Short mmCIF file of N, CA and C in Angstrom, two decimals:
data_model
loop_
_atom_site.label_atom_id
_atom_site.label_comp_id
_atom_site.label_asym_id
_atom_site.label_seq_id
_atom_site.Cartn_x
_atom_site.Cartn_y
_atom_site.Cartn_z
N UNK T 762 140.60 -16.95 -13.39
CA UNK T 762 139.18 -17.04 -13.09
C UNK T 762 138.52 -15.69 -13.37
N UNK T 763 137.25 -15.54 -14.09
CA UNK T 763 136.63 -14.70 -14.61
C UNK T 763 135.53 -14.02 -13.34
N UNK T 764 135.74 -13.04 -12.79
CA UNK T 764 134.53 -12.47 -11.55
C UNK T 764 133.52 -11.81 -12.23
N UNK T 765 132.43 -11.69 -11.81
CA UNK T 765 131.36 -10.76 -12.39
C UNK T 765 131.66 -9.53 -11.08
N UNK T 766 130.89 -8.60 -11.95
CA UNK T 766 130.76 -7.25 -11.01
C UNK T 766 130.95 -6.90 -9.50
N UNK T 767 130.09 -8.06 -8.81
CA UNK T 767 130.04 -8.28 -7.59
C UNK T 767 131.61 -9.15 -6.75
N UNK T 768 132.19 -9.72 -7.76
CA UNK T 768 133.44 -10.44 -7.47
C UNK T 768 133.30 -11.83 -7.33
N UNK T 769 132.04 -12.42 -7.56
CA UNK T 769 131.66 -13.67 -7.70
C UNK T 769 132.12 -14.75 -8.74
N UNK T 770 132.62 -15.94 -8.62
CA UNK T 770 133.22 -16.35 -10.19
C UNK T 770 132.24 -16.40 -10.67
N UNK T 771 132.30 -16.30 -11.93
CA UNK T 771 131.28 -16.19 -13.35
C UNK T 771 131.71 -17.39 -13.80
N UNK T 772 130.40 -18.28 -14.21
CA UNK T 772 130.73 -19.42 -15.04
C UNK T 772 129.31 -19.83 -16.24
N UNK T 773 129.67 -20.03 -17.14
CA UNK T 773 128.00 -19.85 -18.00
C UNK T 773 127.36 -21.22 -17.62
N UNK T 774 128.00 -21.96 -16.79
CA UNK T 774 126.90 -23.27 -16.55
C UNK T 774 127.06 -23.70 -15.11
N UNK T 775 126.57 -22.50 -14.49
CA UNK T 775 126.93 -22.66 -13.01
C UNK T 775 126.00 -23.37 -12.84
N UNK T 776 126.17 -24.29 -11.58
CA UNK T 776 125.30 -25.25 -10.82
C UNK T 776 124.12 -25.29 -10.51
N UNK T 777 123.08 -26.12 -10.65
CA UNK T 777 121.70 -25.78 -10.11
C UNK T 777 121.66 -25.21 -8.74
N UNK T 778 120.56 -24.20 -8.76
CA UNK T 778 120.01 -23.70 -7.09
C UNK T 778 118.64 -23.68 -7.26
N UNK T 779 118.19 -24.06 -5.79
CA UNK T 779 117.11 -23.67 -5.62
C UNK T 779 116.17 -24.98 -6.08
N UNK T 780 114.94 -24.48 -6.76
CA UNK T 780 113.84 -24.93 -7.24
C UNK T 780 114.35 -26.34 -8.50
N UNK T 781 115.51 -25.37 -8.79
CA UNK T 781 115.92 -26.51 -10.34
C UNK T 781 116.57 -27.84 -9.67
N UNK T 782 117.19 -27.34 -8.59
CA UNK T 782 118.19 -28.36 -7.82
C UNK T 782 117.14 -29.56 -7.40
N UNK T 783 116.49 -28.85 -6.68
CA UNK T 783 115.39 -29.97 -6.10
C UNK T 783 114.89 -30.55 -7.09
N UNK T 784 114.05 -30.52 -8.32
CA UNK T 784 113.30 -31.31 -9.00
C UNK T 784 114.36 -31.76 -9.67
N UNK T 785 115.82 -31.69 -9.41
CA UNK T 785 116.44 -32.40 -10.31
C UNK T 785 116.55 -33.81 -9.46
N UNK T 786 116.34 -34.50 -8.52
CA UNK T 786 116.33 -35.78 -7.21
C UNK T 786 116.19 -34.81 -5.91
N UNK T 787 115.52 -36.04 -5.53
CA UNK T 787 114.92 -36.16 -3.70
C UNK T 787 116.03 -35.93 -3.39
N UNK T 788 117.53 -36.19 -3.54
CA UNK T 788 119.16 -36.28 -3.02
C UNK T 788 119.16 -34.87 -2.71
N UNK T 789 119.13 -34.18 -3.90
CA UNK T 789 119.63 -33.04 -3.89
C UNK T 789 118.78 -32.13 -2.97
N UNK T 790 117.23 -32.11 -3.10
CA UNK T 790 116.00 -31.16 -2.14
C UNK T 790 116.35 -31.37 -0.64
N UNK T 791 116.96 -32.80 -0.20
CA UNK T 791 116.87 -33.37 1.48
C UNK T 791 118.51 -32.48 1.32
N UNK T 792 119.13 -31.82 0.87
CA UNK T 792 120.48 -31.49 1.08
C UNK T 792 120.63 -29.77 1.26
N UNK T 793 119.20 -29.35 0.79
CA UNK T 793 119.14 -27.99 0.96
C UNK T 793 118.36 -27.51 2.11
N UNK T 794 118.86 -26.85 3.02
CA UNK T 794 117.77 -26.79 4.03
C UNK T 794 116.35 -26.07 3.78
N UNK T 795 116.74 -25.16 2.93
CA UNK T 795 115.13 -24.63 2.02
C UNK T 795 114.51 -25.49 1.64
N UNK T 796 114.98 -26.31 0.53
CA UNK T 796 113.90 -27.02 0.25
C UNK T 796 113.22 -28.45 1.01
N UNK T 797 114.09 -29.00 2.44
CA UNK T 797 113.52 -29.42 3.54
C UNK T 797 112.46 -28.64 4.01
N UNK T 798 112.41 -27.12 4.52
CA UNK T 798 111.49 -26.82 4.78
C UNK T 798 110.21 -26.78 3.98
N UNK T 799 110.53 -26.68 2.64
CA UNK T 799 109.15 -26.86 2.01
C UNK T 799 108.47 -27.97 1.42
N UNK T 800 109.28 -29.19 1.39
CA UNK T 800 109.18 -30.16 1.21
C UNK T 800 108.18 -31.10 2.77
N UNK T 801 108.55 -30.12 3.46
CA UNK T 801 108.17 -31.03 4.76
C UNK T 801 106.48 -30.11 5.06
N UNK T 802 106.51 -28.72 4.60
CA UNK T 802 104.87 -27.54 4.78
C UNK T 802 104.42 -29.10 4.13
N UNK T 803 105.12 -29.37 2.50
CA UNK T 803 104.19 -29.94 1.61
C UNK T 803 103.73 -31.66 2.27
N UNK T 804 104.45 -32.48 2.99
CA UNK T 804 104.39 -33.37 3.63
C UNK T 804 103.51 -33.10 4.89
N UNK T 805 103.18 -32.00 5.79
CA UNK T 805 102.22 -31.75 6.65
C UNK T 805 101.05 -31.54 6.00
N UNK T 806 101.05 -31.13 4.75
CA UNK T 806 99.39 -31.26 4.56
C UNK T 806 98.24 -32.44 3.53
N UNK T 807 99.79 -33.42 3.69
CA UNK T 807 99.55 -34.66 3.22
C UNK T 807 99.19 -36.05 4.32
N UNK T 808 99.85 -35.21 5.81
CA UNK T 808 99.47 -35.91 6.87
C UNK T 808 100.53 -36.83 6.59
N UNK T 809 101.80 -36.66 6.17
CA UNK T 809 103.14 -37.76 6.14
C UNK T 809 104.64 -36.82 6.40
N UNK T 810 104.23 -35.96 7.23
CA UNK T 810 105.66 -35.27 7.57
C UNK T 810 106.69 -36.04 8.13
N UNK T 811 106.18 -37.04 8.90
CA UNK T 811 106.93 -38.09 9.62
C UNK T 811 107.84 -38.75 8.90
N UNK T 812 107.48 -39.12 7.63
CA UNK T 812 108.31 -39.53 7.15
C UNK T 812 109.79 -38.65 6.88
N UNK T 813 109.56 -37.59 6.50
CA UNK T 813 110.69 -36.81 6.32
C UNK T 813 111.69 -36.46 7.51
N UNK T 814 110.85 -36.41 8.73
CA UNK T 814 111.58 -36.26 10.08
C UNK T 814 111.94 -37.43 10.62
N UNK T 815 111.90 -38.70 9.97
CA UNK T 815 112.12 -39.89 10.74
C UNK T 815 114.03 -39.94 9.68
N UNK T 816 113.32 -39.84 8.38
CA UNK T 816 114.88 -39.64 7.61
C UNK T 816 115.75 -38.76 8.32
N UNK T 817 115.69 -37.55 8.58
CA UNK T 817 116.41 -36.56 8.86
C UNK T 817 116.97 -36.74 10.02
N UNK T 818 116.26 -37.63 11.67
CA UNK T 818 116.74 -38.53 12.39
C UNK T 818 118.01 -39.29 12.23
N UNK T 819 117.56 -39.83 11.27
CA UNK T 819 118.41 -41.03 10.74
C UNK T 819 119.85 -40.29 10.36
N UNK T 820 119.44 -39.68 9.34
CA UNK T 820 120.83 -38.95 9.18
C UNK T 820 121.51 -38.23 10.35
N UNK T 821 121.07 -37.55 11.21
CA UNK T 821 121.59 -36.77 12.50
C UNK T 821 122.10 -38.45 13.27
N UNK T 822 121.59 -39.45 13.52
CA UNK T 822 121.58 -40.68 13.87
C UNK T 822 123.27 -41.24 13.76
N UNK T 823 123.23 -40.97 12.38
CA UNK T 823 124.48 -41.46 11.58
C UNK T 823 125.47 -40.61 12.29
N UNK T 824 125.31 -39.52 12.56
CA UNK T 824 127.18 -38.57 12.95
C UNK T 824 127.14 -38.47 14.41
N UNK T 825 126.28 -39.27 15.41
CA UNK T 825 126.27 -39.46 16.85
C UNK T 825 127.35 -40.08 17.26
N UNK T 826 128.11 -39.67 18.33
CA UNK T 826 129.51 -40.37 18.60
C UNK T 826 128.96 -40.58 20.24
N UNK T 827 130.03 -41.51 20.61
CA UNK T 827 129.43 -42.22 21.67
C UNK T 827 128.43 -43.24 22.40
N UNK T 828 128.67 -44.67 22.72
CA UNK T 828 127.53 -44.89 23.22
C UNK T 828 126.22 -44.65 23.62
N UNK T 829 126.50 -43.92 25.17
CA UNK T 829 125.47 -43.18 25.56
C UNK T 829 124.48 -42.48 24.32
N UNK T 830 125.15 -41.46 23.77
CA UNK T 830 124.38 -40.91 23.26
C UNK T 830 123.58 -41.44 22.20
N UNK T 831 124.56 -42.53 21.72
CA UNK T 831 123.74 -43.52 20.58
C UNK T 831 122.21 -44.10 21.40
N UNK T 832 122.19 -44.38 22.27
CA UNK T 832 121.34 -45.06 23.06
C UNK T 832 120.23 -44.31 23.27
N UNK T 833 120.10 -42.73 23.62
CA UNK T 833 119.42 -41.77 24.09
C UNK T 833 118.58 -41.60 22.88
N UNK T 834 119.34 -41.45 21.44
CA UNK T 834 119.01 -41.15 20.06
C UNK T 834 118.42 -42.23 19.50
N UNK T 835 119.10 -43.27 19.56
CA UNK T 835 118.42 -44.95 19.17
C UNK T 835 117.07 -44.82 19.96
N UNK T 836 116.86 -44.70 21.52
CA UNK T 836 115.62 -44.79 21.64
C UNK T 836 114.90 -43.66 21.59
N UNK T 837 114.78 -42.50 21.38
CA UNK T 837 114.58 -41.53 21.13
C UNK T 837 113.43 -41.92 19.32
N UNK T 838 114.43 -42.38 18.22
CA UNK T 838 114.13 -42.35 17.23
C UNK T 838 112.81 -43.78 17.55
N UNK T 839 113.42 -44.46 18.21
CA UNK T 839 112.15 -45.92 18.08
C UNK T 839 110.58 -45.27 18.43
N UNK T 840 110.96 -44.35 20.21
CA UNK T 840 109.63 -44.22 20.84
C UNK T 840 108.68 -43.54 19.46
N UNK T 841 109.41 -42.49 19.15
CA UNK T 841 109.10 -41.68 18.07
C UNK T 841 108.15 -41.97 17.03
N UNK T 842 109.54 -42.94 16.19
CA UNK T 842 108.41 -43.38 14.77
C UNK T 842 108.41 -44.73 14.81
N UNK T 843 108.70 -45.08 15.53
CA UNK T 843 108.80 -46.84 15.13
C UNK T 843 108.08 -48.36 15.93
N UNK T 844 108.00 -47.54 17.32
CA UNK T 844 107.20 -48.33 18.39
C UNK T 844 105.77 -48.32 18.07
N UNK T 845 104.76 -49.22 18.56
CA UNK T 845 103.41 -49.65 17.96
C UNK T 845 102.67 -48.11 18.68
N UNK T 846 103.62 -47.37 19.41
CA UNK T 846 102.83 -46.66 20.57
C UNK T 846 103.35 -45.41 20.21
N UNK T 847 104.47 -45.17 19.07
CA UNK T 847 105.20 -43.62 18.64
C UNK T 847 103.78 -43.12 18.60
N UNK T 848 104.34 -41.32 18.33
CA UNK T 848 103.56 -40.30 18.67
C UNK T 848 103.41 -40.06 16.93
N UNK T 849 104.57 -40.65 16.43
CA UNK T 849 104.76 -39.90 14.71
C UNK T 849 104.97 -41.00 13.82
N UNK T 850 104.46 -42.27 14.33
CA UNK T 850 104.59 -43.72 13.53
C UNK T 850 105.12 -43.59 11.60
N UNK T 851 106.57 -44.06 11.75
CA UNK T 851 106.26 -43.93 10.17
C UNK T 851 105.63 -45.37 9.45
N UNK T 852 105.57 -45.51 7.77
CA UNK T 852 104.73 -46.78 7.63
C UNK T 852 105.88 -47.79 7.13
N UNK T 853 106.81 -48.40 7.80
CA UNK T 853 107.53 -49.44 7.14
C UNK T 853 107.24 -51.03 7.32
N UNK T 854 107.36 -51.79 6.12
CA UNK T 854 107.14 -52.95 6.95
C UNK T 854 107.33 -53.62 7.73
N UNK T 855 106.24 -54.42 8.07
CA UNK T 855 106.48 -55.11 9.67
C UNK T 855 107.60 -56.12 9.91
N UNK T 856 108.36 -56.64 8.98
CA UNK T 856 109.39 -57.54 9.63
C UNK T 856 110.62 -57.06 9.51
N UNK T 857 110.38 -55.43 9.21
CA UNK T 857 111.99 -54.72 9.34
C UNK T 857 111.82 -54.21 10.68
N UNK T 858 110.66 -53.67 11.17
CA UNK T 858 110.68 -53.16 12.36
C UNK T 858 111.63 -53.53 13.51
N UNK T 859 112.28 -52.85 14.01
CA UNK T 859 112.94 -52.94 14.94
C UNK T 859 112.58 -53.48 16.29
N UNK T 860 112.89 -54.69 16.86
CA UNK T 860 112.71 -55.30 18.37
C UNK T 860 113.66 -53.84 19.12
N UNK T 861 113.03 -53.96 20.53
CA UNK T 861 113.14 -52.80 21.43
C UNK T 861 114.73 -53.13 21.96
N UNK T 862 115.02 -54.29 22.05
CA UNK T 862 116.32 -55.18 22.50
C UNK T 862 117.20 -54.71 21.43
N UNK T 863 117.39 -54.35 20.31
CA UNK T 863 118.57 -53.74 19.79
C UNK T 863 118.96 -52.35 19.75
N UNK T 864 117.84 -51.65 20.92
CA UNK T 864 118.59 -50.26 20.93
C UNK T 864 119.64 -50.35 22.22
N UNK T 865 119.79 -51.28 22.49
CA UNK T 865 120.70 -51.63 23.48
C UNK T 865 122.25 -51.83 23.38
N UNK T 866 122.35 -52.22 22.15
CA UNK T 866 123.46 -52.38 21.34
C UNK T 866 123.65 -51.08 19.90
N UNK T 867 123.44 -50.00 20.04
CA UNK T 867 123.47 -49.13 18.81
C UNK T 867 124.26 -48.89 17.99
N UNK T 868 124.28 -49.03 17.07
CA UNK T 868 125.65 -48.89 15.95
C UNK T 868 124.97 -47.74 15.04
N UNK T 869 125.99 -46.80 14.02
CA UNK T 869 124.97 -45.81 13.02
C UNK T 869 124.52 -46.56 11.64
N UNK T 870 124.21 -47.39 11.55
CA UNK T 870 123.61 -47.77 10.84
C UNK T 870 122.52 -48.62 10.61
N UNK T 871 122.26 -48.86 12.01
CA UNK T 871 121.07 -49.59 12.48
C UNK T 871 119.81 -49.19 11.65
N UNK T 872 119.07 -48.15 12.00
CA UNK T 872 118.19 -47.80 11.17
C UNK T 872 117.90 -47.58 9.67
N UNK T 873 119.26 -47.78 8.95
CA UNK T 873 119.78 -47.57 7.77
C UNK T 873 118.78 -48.73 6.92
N UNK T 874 118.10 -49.82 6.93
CA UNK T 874 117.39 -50.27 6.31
C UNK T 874 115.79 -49.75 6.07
N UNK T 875 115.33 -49.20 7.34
CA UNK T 875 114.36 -48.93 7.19
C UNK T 875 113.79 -47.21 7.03
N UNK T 876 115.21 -46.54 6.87
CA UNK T 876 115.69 -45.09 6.32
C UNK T 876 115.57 -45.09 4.84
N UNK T 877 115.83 -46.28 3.89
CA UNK T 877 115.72 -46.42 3.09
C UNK T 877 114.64 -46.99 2.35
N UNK T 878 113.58 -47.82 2.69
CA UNK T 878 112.14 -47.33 2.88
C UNK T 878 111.39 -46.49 3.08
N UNK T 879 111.77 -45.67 3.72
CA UNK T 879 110.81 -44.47 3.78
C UNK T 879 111.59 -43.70 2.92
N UNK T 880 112.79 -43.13 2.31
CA UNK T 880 113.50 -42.77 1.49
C UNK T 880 112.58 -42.91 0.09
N UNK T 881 112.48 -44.44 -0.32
CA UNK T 881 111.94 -45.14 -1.59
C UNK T 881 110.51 -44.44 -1.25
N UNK T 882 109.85 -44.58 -0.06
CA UNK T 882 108.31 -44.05 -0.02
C UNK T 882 108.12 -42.94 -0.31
N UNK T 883 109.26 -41.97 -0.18
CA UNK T 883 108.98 -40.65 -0.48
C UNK T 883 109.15 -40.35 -1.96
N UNK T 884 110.43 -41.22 -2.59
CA UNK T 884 110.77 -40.36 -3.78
C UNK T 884 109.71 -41.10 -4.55
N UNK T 885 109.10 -42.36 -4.73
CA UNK T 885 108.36 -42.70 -5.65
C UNK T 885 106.62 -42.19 -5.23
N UNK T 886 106.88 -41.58 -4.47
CA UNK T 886 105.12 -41.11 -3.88
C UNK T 886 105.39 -39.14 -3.71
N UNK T 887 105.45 -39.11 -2.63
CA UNK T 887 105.15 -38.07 -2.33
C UNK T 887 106.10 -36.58 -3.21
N UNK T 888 107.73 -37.31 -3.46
CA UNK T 888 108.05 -36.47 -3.94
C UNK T 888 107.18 -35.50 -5.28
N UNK T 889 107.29 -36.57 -6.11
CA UNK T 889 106.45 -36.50 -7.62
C UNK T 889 105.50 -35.54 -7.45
N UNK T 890 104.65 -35.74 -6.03
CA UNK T 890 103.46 -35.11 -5.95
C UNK T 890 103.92 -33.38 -5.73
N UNK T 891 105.11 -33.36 -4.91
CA UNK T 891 105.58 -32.36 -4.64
C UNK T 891 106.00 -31.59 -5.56
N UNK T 892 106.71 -31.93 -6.71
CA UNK T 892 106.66 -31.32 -7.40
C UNK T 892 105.85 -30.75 -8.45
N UNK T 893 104.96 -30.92 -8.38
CA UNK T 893 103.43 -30.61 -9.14
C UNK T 893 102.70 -29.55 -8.00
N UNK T 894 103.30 -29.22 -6.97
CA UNK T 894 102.39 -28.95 -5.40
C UNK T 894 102.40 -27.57 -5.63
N UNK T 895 101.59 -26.83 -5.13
CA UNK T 895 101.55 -24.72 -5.21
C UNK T 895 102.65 -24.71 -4.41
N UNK T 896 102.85 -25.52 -3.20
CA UNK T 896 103.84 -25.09 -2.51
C UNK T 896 105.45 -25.11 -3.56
N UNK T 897 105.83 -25.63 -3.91
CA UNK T 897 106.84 -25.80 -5.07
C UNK T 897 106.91 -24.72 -6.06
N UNK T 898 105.53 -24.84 -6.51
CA UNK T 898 105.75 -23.93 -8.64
C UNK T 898 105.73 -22.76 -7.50
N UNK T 899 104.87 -22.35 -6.65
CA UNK T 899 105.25 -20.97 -6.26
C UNK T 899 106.43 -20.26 -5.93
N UNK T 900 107.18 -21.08 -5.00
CA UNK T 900 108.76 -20.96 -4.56
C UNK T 900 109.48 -20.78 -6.14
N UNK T 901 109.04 -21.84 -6.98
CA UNK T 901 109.61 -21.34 -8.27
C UNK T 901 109.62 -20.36 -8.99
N UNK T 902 108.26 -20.20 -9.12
CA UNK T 902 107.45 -18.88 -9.75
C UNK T 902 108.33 -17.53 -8.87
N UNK T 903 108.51 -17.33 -7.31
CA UNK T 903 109.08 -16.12 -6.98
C UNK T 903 110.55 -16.17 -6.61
N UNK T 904 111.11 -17.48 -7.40
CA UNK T 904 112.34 -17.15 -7.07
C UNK T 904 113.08 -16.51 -9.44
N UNK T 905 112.28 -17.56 -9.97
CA UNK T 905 112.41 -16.69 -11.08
C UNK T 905 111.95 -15.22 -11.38
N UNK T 906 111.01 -14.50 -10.77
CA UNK T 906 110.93 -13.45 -10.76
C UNK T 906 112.05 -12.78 -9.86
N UNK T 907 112.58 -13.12 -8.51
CA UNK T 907 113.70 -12.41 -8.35
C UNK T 907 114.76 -12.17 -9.28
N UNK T 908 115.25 -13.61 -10.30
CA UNK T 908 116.16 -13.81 -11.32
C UNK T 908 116.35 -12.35 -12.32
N UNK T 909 114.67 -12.28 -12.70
CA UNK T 909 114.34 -11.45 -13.73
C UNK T 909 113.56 -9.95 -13.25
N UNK T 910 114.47 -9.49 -11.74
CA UNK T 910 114.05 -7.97 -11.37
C UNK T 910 115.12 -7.63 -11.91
N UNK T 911 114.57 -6.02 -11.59
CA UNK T 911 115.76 -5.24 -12.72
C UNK T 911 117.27 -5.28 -11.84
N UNK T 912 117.37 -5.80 -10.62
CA UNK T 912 118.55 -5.47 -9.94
C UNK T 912 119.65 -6.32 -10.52
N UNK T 913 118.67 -7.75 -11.07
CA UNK T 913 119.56 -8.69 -11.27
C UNK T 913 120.10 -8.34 -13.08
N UNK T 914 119.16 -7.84 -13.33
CA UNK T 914 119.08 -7.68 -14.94
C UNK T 914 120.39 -6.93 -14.94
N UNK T 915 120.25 -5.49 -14.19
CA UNK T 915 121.58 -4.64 -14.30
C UNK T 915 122.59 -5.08 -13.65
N UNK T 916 122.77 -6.05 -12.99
CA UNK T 916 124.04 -6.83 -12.49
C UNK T 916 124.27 -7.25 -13.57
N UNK T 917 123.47 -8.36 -14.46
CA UNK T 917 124.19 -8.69 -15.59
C UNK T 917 124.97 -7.94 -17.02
N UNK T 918 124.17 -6.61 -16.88
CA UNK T 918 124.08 -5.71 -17.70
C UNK T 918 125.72 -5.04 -17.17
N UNK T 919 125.89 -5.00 -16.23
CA UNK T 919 127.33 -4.25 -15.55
C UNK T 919 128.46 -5.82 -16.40
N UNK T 920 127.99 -7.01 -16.07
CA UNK T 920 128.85 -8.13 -15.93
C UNK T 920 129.25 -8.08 -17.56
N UNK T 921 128.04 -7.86 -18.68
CA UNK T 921 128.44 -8.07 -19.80
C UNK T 921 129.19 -7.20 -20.29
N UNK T 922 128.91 -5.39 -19.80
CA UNK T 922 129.72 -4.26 -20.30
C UNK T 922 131.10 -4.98 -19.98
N UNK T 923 131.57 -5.25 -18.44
CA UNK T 923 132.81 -5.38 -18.38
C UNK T 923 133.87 -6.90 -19.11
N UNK T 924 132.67 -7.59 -19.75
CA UNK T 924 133.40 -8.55 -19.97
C UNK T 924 134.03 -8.36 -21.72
N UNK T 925 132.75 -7.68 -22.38
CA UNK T 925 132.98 -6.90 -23.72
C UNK T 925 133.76 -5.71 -24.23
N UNK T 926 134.53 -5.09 -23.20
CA UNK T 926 135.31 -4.05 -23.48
C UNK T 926 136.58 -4.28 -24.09
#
């Protein structure tokens, strides 16, 4: 295995990060916690953050062990986004909605139908938008300028001397 300067493996087609990762799928942006956070600034000033925090529920939802706690979290997630009376209503349709009588019985995958609705709502709506958003090209815009300061330049500049000798 080939290290650069720093002792890092060197590979010429290392993996997306960052900005590239995200606009490459919604999969990849909900997997970085950076780009959750900016994905969600960009969802608060769309007035649909909910949606992103009702997913992210869901997923925390999924690795809950125990009854009890399924129950606390099951209703937890309903009062939330899903009851006619939540504080953070997300918009799914009405005959997936959940009756109040099956948080009684919780399994992790309960919510898993209507996780995937708001999933579909985001990547064919809001994502798209997101990536067109200041909040986005900017994060882009100053993470390629970190790429291209001179610190990184002469890291590479050290990486190529030692790989050409």
């Amino acid at each position: 295995e080939i290290n650069d300067s720093e002792g890092h493996p060197s590979s010429s087609h290392q993996s997306l990060k960052g900005t590239s990762k995200w606009a490459s799928s919604l999969e990849n942006l909900l997997e970085d916690p950076e780009g959750v956070k900016r994905f969600r600034e960009f969802l608060k000033k769309e007035f649909s953050e909910e949606n992103v925090l009702f997913w992210l529920a869901c997923e925390e939802f999924k690795k809950t062990q125990g009854k009890k706690q399924m129950q606390e979290k099951a209703k937890e997630i309903y009062m939330t986004f899903l009851s006619s009376k939540a504080s953070s209503q997300v918009n799914v349709e009405g005959q997936s909605r959940l009756s109040e009588t099956i948080l009684e019985t919780p399994h992790p995958l309960m919510f898993q139908k209507l996780q995937d609705q708001i999933f579909n709502l985001m990547k064919y709506d809001s994502y798209s938008r997101f990536l067109k958003s200041d909040i986005f090209l900017n994060h882009k815009k100053s993470e390629e300028q970190e790429e291209n300061s001179p610190d990184a330049q002469t890291a590479a500049k050290r990486a190529s001397r030692i790989y050409n000798t």
